[in-house]
PDB file of C-alpha atoms in Angstrom:
ATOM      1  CA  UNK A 233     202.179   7.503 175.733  1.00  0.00           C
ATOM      2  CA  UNK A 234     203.068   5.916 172.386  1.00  0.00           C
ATOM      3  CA  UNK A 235     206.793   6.183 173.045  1.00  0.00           C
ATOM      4  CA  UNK A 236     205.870   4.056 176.406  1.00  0.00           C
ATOM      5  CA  UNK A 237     203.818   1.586 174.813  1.00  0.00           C
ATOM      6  CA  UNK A 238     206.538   1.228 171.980  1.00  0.00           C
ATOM      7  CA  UNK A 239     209.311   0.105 174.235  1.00  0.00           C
ATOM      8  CA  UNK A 240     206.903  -2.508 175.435  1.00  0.00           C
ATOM      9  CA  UNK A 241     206.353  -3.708 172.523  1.00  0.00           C
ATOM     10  CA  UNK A 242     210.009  -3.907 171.432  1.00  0.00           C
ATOM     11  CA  UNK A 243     210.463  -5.747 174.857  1.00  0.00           C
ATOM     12  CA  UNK A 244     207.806  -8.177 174.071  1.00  0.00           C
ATOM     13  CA  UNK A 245     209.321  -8.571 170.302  1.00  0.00           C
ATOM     14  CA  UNK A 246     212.786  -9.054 172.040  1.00  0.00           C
ATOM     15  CA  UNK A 247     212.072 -11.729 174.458  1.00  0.00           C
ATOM     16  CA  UNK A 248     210.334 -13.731 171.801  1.00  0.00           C
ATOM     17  CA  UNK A 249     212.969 -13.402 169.221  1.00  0.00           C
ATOM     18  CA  UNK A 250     214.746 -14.962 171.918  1.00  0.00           C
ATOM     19  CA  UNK A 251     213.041 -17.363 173.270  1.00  0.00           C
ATOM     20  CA  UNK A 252     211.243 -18.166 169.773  1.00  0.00           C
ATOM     21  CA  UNK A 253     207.703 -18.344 171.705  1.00  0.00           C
ATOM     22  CA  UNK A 254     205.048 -18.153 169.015  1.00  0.00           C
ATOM     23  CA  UNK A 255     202.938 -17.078 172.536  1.00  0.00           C
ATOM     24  CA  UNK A 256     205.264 -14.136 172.828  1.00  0.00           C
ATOM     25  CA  UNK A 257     205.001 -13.267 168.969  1.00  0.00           C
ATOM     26  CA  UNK A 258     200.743 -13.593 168.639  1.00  0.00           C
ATOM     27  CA  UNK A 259     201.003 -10.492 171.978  1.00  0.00           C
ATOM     28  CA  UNK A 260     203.608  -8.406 169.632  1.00  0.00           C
ATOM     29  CA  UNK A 261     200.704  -8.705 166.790  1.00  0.00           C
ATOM     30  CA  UNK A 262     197.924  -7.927 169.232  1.00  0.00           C
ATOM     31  CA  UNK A 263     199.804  -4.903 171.107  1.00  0.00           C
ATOM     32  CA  UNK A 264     200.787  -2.917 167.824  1.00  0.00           C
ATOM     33  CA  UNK A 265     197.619  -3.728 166.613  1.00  0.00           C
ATOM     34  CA  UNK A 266     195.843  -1.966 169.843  1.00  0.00           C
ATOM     35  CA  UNK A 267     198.631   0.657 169.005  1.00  0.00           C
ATOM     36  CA  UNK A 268     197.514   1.851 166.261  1.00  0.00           C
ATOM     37  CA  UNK A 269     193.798   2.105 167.198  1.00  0.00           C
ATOM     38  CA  UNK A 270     194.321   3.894 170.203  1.00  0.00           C
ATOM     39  CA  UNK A 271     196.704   6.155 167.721  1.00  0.00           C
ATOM     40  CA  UNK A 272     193.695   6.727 165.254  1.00  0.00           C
ATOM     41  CA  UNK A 273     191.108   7.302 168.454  1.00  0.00           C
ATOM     42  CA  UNK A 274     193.155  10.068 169.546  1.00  0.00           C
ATOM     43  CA  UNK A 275     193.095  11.939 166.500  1.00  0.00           C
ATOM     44  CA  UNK A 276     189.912  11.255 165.589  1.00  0.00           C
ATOM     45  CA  UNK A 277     189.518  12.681 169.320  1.00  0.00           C
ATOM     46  CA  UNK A 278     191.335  15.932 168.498  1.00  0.00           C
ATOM     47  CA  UNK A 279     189.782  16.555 165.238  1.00  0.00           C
ATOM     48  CA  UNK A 280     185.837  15.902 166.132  1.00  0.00           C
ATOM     49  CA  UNK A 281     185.904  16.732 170.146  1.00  0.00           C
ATOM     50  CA  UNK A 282     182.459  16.286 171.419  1.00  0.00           C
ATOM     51  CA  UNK A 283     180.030  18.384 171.605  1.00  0.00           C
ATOM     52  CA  UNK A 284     178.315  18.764 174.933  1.00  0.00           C
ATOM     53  CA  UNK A 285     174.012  19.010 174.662  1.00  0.00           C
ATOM     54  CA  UNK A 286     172.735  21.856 177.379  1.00  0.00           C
ATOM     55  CA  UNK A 287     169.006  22.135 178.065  1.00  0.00           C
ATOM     56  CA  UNK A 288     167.238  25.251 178.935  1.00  0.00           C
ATOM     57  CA  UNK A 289     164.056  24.902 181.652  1.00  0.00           C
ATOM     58  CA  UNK A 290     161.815  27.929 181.094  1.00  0.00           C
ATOM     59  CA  UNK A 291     158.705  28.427 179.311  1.00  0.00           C
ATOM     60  CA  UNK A 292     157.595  27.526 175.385  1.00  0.00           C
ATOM     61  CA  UNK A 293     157.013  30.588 173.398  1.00  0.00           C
ATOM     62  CA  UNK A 294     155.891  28.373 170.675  1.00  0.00           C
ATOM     63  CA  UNK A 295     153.623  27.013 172.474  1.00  0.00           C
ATOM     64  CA  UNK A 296     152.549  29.418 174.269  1.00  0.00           C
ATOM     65  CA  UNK A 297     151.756  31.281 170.358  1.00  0.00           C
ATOM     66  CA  UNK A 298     150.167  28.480 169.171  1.00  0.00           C
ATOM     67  CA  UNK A 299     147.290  28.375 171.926  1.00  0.00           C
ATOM     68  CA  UNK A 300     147.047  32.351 171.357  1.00  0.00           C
ATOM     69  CA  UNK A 301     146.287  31.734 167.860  1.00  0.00           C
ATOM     70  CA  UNK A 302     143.935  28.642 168.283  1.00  0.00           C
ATOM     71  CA  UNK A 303     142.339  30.821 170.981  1.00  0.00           C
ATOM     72  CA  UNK A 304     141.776  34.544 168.111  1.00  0.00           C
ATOM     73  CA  UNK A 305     141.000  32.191 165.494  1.00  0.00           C
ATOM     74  CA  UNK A 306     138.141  30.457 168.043  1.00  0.00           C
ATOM     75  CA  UNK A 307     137.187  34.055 168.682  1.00  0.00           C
ATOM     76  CA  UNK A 308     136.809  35.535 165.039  1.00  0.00           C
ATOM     77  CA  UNK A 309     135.008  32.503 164.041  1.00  0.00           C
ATOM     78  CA  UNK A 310     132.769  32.775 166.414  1.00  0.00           C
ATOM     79  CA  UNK A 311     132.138  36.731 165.630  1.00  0.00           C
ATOM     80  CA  UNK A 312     131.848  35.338 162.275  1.00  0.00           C
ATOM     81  CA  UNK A 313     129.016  33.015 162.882  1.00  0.00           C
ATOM     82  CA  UNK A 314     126.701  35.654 165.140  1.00  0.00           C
ATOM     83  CA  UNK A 315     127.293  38.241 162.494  1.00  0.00           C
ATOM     84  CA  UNK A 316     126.232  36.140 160.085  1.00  0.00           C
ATOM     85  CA  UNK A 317     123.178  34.985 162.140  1.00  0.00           C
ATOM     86  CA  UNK A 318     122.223  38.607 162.710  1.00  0.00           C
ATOM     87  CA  UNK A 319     122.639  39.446 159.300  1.00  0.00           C
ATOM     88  CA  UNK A 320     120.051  36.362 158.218  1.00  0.00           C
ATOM     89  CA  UNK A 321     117.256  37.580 160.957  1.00  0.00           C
ATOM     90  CA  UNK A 322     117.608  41.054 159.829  1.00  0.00           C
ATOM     91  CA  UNK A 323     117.175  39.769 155.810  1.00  0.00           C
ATOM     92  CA  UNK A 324     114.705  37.268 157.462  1.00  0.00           C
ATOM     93  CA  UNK A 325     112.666  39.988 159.222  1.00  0.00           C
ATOM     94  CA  UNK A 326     112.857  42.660 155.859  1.00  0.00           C
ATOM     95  CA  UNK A 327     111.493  39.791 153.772  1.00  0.00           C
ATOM     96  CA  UNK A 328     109.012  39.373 156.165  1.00  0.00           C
ATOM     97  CA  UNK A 329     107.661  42.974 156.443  1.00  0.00           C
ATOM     98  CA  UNK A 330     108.227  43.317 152.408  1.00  0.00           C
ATOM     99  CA  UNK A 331     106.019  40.326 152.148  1.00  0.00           C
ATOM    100  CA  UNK A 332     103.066  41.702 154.510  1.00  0.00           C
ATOM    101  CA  UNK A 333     103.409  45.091 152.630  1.00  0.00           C
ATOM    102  CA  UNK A 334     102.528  43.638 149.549  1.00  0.00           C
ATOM    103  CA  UNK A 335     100.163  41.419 150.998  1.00  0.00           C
ATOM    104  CA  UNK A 336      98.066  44.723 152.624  1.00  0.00           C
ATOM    105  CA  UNK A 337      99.032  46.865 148.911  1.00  0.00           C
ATOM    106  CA  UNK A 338      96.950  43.592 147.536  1.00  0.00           C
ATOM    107  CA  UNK A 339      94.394  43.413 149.402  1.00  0.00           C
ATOM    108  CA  UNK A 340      93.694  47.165 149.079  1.00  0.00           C
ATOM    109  CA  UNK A 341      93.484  46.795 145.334  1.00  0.00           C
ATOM    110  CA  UNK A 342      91.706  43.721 145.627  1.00  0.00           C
ATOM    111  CA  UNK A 343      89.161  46.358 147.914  1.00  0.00           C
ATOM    112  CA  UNK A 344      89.410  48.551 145.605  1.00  0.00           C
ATOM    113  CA  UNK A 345      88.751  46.721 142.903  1.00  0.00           C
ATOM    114  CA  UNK A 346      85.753  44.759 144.828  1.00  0.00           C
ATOM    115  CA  UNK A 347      84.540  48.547 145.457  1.00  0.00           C
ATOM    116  CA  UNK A 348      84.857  49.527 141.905  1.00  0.00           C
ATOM    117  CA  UNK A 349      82.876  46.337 140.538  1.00  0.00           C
ATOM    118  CA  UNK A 350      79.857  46.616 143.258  1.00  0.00           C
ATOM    119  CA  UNK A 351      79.238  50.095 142.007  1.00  0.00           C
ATOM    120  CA  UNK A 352      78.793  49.309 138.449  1.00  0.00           C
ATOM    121  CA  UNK A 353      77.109  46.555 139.470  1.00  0.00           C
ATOM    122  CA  UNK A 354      74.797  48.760 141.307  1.00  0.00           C
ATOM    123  CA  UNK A 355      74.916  51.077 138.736  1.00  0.00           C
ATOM    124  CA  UNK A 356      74.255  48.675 136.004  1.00  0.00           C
ATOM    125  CA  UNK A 357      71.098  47.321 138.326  1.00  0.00           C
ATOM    126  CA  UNK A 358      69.738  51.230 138.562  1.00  0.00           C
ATOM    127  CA  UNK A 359      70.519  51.301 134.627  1.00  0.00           C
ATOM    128  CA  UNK A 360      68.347  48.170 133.932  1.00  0.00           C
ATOM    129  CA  UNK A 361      65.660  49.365 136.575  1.00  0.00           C
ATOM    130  CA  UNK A 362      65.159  52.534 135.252  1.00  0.00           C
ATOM    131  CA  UNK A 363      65.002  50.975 131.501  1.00  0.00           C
ATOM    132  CA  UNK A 364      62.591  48.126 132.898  1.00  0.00           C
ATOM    133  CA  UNK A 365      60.206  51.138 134.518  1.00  0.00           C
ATOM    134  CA  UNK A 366      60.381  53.264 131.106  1.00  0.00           C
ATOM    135  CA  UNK A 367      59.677  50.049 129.017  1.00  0.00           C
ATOM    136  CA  UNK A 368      56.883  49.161 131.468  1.00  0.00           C
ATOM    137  CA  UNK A 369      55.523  53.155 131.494  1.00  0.00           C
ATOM    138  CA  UNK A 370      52.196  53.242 129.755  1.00  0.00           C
ATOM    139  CA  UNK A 371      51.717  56.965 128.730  1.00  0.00           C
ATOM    140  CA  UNK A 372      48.613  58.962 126.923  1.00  0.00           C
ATOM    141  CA  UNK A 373      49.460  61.758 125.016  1.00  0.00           C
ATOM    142  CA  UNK A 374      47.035  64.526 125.783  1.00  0.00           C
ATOM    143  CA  UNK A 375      48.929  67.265 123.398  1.00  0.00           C
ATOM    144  CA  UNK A 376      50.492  70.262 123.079  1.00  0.00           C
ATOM    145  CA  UNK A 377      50.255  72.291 126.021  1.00  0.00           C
ATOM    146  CA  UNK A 378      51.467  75.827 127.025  1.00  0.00           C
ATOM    147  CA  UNK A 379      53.972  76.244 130.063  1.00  0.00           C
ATOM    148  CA  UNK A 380      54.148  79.161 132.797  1.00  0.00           C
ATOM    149  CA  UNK A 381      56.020  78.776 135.685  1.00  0.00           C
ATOM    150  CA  UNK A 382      55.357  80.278 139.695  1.00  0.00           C
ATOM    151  CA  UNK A 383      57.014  80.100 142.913  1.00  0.00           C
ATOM    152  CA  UNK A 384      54.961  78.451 145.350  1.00  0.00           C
ATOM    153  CA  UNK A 385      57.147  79.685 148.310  1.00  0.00           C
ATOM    154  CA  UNK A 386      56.417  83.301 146.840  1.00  0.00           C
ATOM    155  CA  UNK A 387      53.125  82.771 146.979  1.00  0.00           C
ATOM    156  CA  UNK A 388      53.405  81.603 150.461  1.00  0.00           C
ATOM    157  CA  UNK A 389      52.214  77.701 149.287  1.00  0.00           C
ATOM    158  CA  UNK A 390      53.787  75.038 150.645  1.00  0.00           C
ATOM    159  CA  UNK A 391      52.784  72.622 148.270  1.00  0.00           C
ATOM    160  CA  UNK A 392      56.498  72.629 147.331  1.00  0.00           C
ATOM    161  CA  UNK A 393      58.389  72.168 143.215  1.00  0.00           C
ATOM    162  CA  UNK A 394      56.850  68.598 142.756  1.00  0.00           C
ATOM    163  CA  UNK A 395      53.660  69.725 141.647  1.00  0.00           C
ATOM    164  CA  UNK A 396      51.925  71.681 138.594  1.00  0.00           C
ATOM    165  CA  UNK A 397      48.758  73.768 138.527  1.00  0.00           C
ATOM    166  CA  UNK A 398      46.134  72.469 135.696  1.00  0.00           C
ATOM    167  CA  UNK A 399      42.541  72.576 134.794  1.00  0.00           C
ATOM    168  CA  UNK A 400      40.955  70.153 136.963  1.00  0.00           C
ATOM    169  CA  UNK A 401      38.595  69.033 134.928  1.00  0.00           C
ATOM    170  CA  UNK A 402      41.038  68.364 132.068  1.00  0.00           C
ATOM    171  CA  UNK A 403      43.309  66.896 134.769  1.00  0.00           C
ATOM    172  CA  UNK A 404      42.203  65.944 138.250  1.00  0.00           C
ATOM    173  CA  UNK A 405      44.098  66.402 141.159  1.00  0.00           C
ATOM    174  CA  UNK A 406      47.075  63.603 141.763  1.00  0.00           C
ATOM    175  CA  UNK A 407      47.453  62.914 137.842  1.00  0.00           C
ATOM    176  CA  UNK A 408      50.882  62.026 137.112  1.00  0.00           C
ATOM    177  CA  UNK A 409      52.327  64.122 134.029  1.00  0.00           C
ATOM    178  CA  UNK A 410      55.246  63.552 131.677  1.00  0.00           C
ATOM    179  CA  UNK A 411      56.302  67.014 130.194  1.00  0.00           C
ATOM    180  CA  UNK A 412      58.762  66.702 127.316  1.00  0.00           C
ATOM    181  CA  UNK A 413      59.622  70.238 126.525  1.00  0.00           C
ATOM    182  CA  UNK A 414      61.107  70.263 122.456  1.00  0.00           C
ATOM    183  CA  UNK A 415      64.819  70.178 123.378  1.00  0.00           C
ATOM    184  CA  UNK A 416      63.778  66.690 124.515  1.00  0.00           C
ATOM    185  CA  UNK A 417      64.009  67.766 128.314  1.00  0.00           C
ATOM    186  CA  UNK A 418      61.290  65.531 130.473  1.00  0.00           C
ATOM    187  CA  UNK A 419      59.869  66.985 133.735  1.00  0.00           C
ATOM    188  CA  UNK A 420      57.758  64.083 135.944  1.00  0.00           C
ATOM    189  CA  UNK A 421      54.738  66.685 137.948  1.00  0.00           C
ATOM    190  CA  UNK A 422      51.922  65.939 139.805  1.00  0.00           C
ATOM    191  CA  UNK A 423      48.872  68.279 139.440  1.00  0.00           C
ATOM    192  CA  UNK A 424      48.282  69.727 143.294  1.00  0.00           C
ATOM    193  CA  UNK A 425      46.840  72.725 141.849  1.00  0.00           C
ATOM    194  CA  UNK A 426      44.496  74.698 139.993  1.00  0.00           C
ATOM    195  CA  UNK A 427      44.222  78.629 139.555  1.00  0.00           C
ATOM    196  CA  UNK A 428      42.030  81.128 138.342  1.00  0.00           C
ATOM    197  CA  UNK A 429      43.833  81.576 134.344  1.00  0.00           C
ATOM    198  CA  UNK A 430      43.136  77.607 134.374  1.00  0.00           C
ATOM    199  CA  UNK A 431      39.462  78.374 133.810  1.00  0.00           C
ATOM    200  CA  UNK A 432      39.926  80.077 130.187  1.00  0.00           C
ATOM    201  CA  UNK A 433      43.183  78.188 129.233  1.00  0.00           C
ATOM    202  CA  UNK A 434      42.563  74.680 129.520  1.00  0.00           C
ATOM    203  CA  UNK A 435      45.268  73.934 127.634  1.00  0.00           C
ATOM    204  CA  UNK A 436      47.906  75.663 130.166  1.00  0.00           C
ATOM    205  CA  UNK A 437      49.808  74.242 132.771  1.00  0.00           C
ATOM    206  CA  UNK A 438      51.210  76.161 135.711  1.00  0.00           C
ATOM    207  CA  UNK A 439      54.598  74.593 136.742  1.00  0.00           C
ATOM    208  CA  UNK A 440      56.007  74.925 140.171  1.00  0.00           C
ATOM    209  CA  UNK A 441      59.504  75.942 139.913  1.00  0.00           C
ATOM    210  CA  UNK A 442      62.408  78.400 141.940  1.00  0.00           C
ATOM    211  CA  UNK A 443      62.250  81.697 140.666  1.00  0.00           C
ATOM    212  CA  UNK A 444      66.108  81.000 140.027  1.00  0.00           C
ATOM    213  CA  UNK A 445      64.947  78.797 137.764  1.00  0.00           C
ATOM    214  CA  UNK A 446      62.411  79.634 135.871  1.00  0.00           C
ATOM    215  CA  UNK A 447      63.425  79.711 131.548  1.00  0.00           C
ATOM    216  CA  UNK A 448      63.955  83.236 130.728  1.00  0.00           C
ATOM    217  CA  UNK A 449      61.745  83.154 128.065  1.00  0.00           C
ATOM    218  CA  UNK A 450      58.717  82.766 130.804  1.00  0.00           C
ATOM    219  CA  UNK A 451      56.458  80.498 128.541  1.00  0.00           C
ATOM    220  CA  UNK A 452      56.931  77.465 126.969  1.00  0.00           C
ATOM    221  CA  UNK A 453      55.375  74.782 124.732  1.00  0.00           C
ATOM    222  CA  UNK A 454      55.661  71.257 125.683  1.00  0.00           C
ATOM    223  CA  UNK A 455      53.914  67.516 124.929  1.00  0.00           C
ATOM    224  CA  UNK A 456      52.027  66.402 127.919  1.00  0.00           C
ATOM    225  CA  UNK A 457      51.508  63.102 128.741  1.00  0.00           C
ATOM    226  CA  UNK A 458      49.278  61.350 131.434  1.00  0.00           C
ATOM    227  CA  UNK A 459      51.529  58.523 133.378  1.00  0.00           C
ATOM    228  CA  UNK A 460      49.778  55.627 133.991  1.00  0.00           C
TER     229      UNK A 460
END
């Protein structure tokens, strides 16, 4: 192709060497210049040739992985999120009954303690009755007196162990006695009673009393007192 294009170019060079036609001359420039970039082209052709782009139609794996993804990490969020919520109404709900357990463990020492403060309230109030009824308990000392005791149910009384047998005419029936024996033990009777000894020995009292617990000794000595 060059060799072709060369001839022509002589043949242009030629015919205006001979007919001195600057025309002919300015095409001799113009050709060889056209020459030598359809020279360079082809090279350039033969060293780079050009690559041809293909395209593939099918599916996009990519894609296709990245909505998998989006989709698990959607998923294990959302695990995420009701385990946690589970996990704050079970903490929720052990507060809860912790808090009413302590509430009931409260109030059951608060009870208890209520309980415990009535009593010696109560107790306090029987203490300070009892002292009021002592410090108001006008006594006359009627002596010394000898104690025996009997069992009214052996006798087949049933007068009962409130009572005492005395003189009557030293004390009447329905006198109230204090009896403070000398290891400072008081007895409250009641004289219901009178019996034959009481005749000679009005200095005697009979006192009512269980045979299982009558003083082994039999008789005592105590201070009598009339109550009231």
């Amino acid at each position: 192709m060059a060799s072709n294009h060369s001839q022509k170019v002589e043949a242009i060079a030629d015919h205006a060497d001979a007919d001195n036609d600057s025309s002919h001359v300015n095409a001799k420039s113009i050709v060889l210049s056209n020459e030598a970039k359809v020279e360079q082209a082809n090279a350039h052709s033969l060293i780079n040739p050009k690559k041809e782009i293909t395209f593939t139609v099918g599916t996009n794996d990519i894609a296709e992985a990245a909505h998998q993804i989006a989709d698990q990490k959607a998923a294990a969020a959302k695990a995420a999120e009701e385990q946690a919520a589970a996990e704050k109404a079970a903490a929720e709900q052990a507060a809860a009954e912790q808090a009413a357990a302590e509430k009931a463990q409260q109030e059951a020492q608060q009870a208890a303690q209520n309980a415990a403060a009535a009593s010696a309230a109560s107790a306090a109030s029987d203490s300070s009755s009892a002292a009021t009824t002592a410090s108001t308990e006008t006594t006359t000392n009627k002596g010394t007196f000898k104690l025996s005791f009997y069992d009214p149910s052996v006798l087949g009384s049933g007068l009962g162990y409130g009572g005492v047998a005395a003189n009557l005419s030293v004390f009447p029936k329905g006198t109230r006695l204090k009896i403070t024996l000398s290891d400072g033990t008081v007895w409250y009777r009641t004289v219901n009673d009178t019996g034959s000894f009481a005749a000679g020995n009005p200095n005697q009292l009979d006192v009512a009393m269980p045979n299982s617990q009558i003083p082994s000794a039999g008789v005592l000595t105590a201070t009598v007192e009339v109550v009231g």
